[in-house]
Amino acid sequence: MGKSTATTKDDAQALFRSLHSAYSATPTNLKIIDLYVVFAVFTALIQVGYMAIVGSFPFNSFLSGVLSCVGTAVLAVCLRIQVNKENKEFKDLPPERAFADFVLCNLVLHLVIMNFLG
Amino acid sequence: MAVPVDAIIKQSPPSSSLRFAFGNVLAFFILLLIGVLAFSIRLFSVIKYESVIHEFDPYFNYRVTQFLTKNGIYDFWNWFDDRTWYPLGRVIGGTVYPGLTLTAGTIWKVLQSLNIPLSVETVCVFTAPVFSAFAAWATYLLTKEVKGTGAGLTAAVLLAMVPSYISRSVAGSYDNEAVAIFALIFTFYLYIKTLNTGSLFYATLNSISYFYMVCSWGGYTFIINLIPMHALLCIVTGRYSSRLYIAYAPLVVLGTLLAALVPVVGFNAVMTSEHFASFLVFIVIHVVALAYYIKGILSPKMFKVAATLVISVGLVVGVGVVAVLVAVVASSPTKGWSGRSLSLLDPTYASKYIPIIASVSEHQPPTWPSYFMDINVLAFLVPAGIIACFSPLSDASSFVILYLVMSVYFSGVMVRLMLVLAPAACIMSGIALSEAFDVCTRSIKYYITSLSESLQTDAGDIVPGNNITSPQNDVIKPDKKEELLKERPSRKNKKKEKESIEKPSVKSKMTKRPLVLPVEASIFALFLIVLLGAFYVVHSVWAAAEAYSAPSIVLTSHSHDGLHVFDDFREAYAWLSHNTEVDDKVASWWDYGYQTTAMANRTVIVDNNTWNNTHIATVGTAMSSPEKDAWQIFNSLDVKYVLVVFGGLVGYPSDDINKFLWMVRIGGGVFPHIKEPDYLRDGQYRIDSQATPTMLNSLMYKLSYFRFVETDGGKGYDRVRRTEIGKKYFKLTHFEEVFTTHHWMVRIYKLKPQKNRIRGKTKKLKSKTSSTTPRSGSLKKNPWH
């Protein structure tokens, strides 16, 4: 038992080390996007926590708040997928085009959010 | 799709790129013609009858559109309609799918601003044909994404003529489905397009198109369940790609928000189980995406370690989440599912619990002949199309297969969902036909080239140019392309194909090399295919002209002395609007509610929007009660006139006597003193002398057959039930006949004012005289004044 926990611990440590080293090789622009995604998800979690404590009364406001964060995160992930040089599928797609799509999609998303906010 | 195009550009000599351009132009004109065909085949109803709105629901949509064009969009959202469901009223703005109305209203506005003075009614009548042309084009786009241009064109032609769709979109059928099918196909196209390209731009368009679908039809839940299913299928079968993520994740977020914007859906978009599948898959796809990402940056060994770690932790968390989810869903009374959706999953649900759903004929399961009637030869071609989709299986073709399978199931539950099956069947058949044409024409072409070559030289191993025999598999695709170009002209003179298709496509799957059939066989197969296509065309035109064009508001019959037109409905509604007060309430069975409000502009008690079962049951009870009780019920509802539809004189089968058992059932469901067995003699529904006294004394019987015996000199022969009626001579004590249309199809009665009833009560004898006196008094138009 003790031995197996020890190996699990070792494994986990090795895993985190290799994860860390692999991730630090990521280009800076992708790291920025990742930060943005994490921030958006974190904001969403705060709102969910707030809802759990205070209640979801203006439900459309809660919904638009959370979905705006989730949507932002999802779109940023899509952008990240598209501009990631390692993704062979999107070689033909220039990053400018990807970013334009991203902006357009965000525009639509937030127009809808504004409408729905109430 | 992009791959073969690239291949062709790289590999083909200039001459074939010219041919390619020529093919595009040709395809464009074919599409144009398909649009014209889809539009014009639906005009039979206008030519044979007149430019009129059909049936029941379209009248409501027409009335809403009129309101929209007259009062503007803001009044429309806030419209509380007090002319229906009296005394409850109905919030129209919040309970109607506004897509169709807004579409027609916008078209009307645009035309007006262009100084094209069409009436709202004309715009409404022609909305459905116009949108079926759009639907055909959307089918082309979708099928093109799956299997290339040739299949796309074939599928578009098939869809333009498929009887199932025609039945819902002839000119005048101004109903939600008219625009919804276009929206459905177009949403699927954009999903596939996003899946194939991985472009966020198309994902945005996809959400907007989904929004339009949500606006248009309750059937949008089909999309929001089918797409998650496909995403899940891709994940489970190991076809996950980042394109799938881009196609799916933004759609769920944006689509949910957009759906919540539509008042009739509102918070249901996140609260009901119909939508939960999409959220579940949304979570799953994120987990999978993360897993794939980590797999990409880690070494395989480390990934294994990570996987075991995550799975052991994830299992615990996952069980917890599922438990919470189940608890939430189970805590809602219907497990979060609405009745209509439940009846899809459990076909017997509706008939067991909701007679109002079961009573609608289009909610019944279809019979086998209706498959042949509605999709005709497509039913046989679909299996071939499925096989063709498996070779090779792509994300797009797996989606089409899934769509087909699901829609076959749903069409088996409810006959009206045959409409959802029709596009899937068309796409599959289009693929099958196109592949068959492909194989046959290729064989013929191969024969011709080898013939000409053997004339010039000894037959060489390598055929130059864009030909078929090059051994490389890659070349097959460009070849197909060429073939498709070739095959278009033949399609023009009406395509469609043959069972023989199955053989070729099975074979082509087994042999990796392009399949070449003997030339005689392929010519014969081509002939059969064209023949089959011709049958389909003939059937479709017949269905459009004869079976599905009747507006049901105007009826015709052919007899030995010529054509008879029965325009009784409009006669009756016109009488109502000219001879009754604006605020009078008219009671009828709910089928005629929409028409009465739209055409007669009178307040009705119940209508085709069956949102309040108790109210409908009240009317059902009144119709099944004896005269006096019925009078009391109607009087309590402030009803002035009662309208019944009676087909016994001319043999119109869908009249109120035939619907009467449903009134009894629905009424009895809420008011238990109405018992169905009381109206049946030995389990049989009859109106002749064997009928039960309850039946013969019910209001419906009396109103339908009052004075009927005078029409044929004492026999009282009912041509629908093919029998003599049971009780021929009787008088009405609480109602008086005020109007009966030319062919007796609509009869309108007026409730006698209360004082007559009191006089009749005080002296029994007098009731007889009083029943005749008001008749002469009925010349006085409004005794209330």
GROMACS .gro file of N, CA, C and O in nm, chain B residues 158 162 368-386 404 408 418 421-422 424-426 428-429 497 499 502 532 536:
model
  144
  276LEU      N    1  -3.474   1.580  -5.602
  276LEU     CA    2  -3.564   1.490  -5.531
  276LEU      C    3  -3.641   1.567  -5.426
  276LEU      O    4  -3.762   1.550  -5.411
  280VAL      N    5  -4.048   1.599  -5.348
  280VAL     CA    6  -4.088   1.489  -5.259
  280VAL      C    7  -4.229   1.515  -5.203
  280VAL      O    8  -4.258   1.622  -5.152
  486TRP      N    9  -4.812   0.188  -4.330
  486TRP     CA   10  -4.708   0.159  -4.431
  486TRP      C   11  -4.735   0.226  -4.564
  486TRP      O   12  -4.643   0.282  -4.624
  487PRO      N   13  -4.859   0.222  -4.613
  487PRO     CA   14  -4.880   0.289  -4.743
  487PRO      C   15  -4.842   0.437  -4.740
  487PRO      O   16  -4.805   0.492  -4.843
  488SER      N   17  -4.851   0.499  -4.624
  488SER     CA   18  -4.820   0.641  -4.624
  488SER      C   19  -4.672   0.664  -4.650
  488SER      O   20  -4.633   0.770  -4.698
  489TYR      N   21  -4.589   0.566  -4.620
  489TYR     CA   22  -4.448   0.580  -4.657
  489TYR      C   23  -4.434   0.580  -4.808
  489TYR      O   24  -4.359   0.658  -4.865
  490PHE      N   25  -4.506   0.491  -4.871
  490PHE     CA   26  -4.495   0.485  -5.016
  490PHE      C   27  -4.555   0.610  -5.079
  490PHE      O   28  -4.504   0.663  -5.175
  491MET      N   29  -4.664   0.654  -5.020
  491MET     CA   30  -4.729   0.775  -5.070
  491MET      C   31  -4.637   0.896  -5.055
  491MET      O   32  -4.625   0.977  -5.146
  492ASP      N   33  -4.571   0.905  -4.942
  492ASP     CA   34  -4.501   1.029  -4.911
  492ASP      C   35  -4.357   1.033  -4.958
  492ASP      O   36  -4.305   1.141  -4.985
  493ILE      N   37  -4.289   0.921  -4.962
  493ILE     CA   38  -4.153   0.930  -5.014
  493ILE      C   39  -4.129   0.838  -5.133
  493ILE      O   40  -4.023   0.842  -5.193
  494ASN      N   41  -4.231   0.758  -5.166
  494ASN     CA   42  -4.230   0.683  -5.291
  494ASN      C   43  -4.101   0.603  -5.310
  494ASN      O   44  -4.056   0.537  -5.217
  495VAL      N   45  -4.041   0.610  -5.427
  495VAL     CA   46  -3.926   0.524  -5.456
  495VAL      C   47  -3.806   0.554  -5.366
  495VAL      O   48  -3.716   0.472  -5.354
  496LEU      N   49  -3.808   0.670  -5.303
  496LEU     CA   50  -3.695   0.703  -5.216
  496LEU      C   51  -3.678   0.598  -5.108
  496LEU      O   52  -3.567   0.568  -5.065
  497ALA      N   53  -3.790   0.540  -5.066
  497ALA     CA   54  -3.783   0.439  -4.961
  497ALA      C   55  -3.692   0.323  -5.001
  497ALA      O   56  -3.625   0.264  -4.917
  498PHE      N   57  -3.690   0.291  -5.131
  498PHE     CA   58  -3.605   0.180  -5.175
  498PHE      C   59  -3.461   0.224  -5.199
  498PHE      O   60  -3.370   0.144  -5.195
  499LEU      N   61  -3.445   0.351  -5.229
  499LEU     CA   62  -3.311   0.399  -5.261
  499LEU      C   63  -3.229   0.429  -5.137
  499LEU      O   64  -3.107   0.428  -5.140
  500VAL      N   65  -3.301   0.454  -5.027
  500VAL     CA   66  -3.230   0.494  -4.906
  500VAL      C   67  -3.124   0.393  -4.862
  500VAL      O   68  -3.011   0.433  -4.832
  501PRO      N   69  -3.155   0.262  -4.861
  501PRO     CA   70  -3.050   0.167  -4.819
  501PRO      C   71  -2.924   0.177  -4.905
  501PRO      O   72  -2.812   0.173  -4.853
  502ALA      N   73  -2.944   0.195  -5.034
  502ALA     CA   74  -2.828   0.210  -5.123
  502ALA      C   75  -2.748   0.333  -5.086
  502ALA      O   76  -2.625   0.332  -5.085
  503GLY      N   77  -2.822   0.439  -5.051
  503GLY     CA   78  -2.754   0.562  -5.011
  503GLY      C   79  -2.673   0.542  -4.885
  503GLY      O   80  -2.562   0.595  -4.871
  504ILE      N   81  -2.728   0.463  -4.791
  504ILE     CA   82  -2.654   0.438  -4.667
  504ILE      C   83  -2.524   0.367  -4.698
  504ILE      O   84  -2.418   0.402  -4.647
  522LEU      N   85  -3.074   1.027  -4.083
  522LEU     CA   86  -3.173   0.937  -4.142
  522LEU      C   87  -3.231   0.842  -4.039
  522LEU      O   88  -3.353   0.826  -4.027
  526VAL      N   89  -3.620   0.834  -3.931
  526VAL     CA   90  -3.704   0.717  -3.958
  526VAL      C   91  -3.779   0.679  -3.831
  526VAL      O   92  -3.899   0.654  -3.832
  536MET      N   93  -4.304   1.269  -4.068
  536MET     CA   94  -4.259   1.220  -4.197
  536MET      C   95  -4.187   1.332  -4.271
  536MET      O   96  -4.096   1.309  -4.352
  539LEU      N   97  -3.831   1.327  -4.211
  539LEU     CA   98  -3.766   1.216  -4.280
  539LEU      C   99  -3.739   1.251  -4.427
  539LEU      O  100  -3.638   1.209  -4.483
  540ALA      N  101  -3.831   1.327  -4.486
  540ALA     CA  102  -3.822   1.351  -4.631
  540ALA      C  103  -3.687   1.407  -4.675
  540ALA      O  104  -3.627   1.351  -4.769
  542ALA      N  105  -3.396   1.378  -4.531
  542ALA     CA  106  -3.295   1.274  -4.513
  542ALA      C  107  -3.304   1.171  -4.624
  542ALA      O  108  -3.204   1.130  -4.683
  543ALA      N  109  -3.428   1.130  -4.655
  543ALA     CA  110  -3.446   1.031  -4.761
  543ALA      C  111  -3.400   1.086  -4.894
  543ALA      O  112  -3.338   1.014  -4.974
  544CYS      N  113  -3.426   1.215  -4.917
  544CYS     CA  114  -3.383   1.275  -5.044
  544CYS      C  115  -3.231   1.279  -5.054
  544CYS      O  116  -3.174   1.251  -5.159
  546MET      N  117  -3.013   1.083  -4.902
  546MET     CA  118  -2.963   0.947  -4.920
  546MET      C  119  -2.987   0.899  -5.063
  546MET      O  120  -2.898   0.842  -5.127
  547SER      N  121  -3.108   0.923  -5.113
  547SER     CA  122  -3.138   0.876  -5.248
  547SER      C  123  -3.056   0.952  -5.350
  547SER      O  124  -3.014   0.894  -5.450
  615GLU      N  125  -3.326   0.696  -5.997
  615GLU     CA  126  -3.259   0.571  -6.030
  615GLU      C  127  -3.325   0.442  -5.989
  615GLU      O  128  -3.446   0.434  -5.977
  617GLU      N  129  -3.288   0.012  -5.831
  617GLU     CA  130  -3.234  -0.074  -5.727
  617GLU      C  131  -3.098  -0.128  -5.768
  617GLU      O  132  -3.017  -0.166  -5.685
  620GLU      N  133  -2.781  -0.072  -5.586
  620GLU     CA  134  -2.726  -0.136  -5.468
  620GLU      C  135  -2.610  -0.226  -5.506
  620GLU      O  136  -2.509  -0.231  -5.439
  650LEU      N  137  -3.716   0.463  -6.336
  650LEU     CA  138  -3.756   0.477  -6.196
  650LEU      C  139  -3.776   0.624  -6.160
  650LEU      O  140  -3.873   0.662  -6.095
  654TYR      N  141  -4.110   0.833  -6.027
  654TYR     CA  142  -4.111   0.921  -5.912
  654TYR      C  143  -4.170   1.057  -5.950
  654TYR      O  144  -4.253   1.113  -5.879
   0.00000   0.00000   0.00000
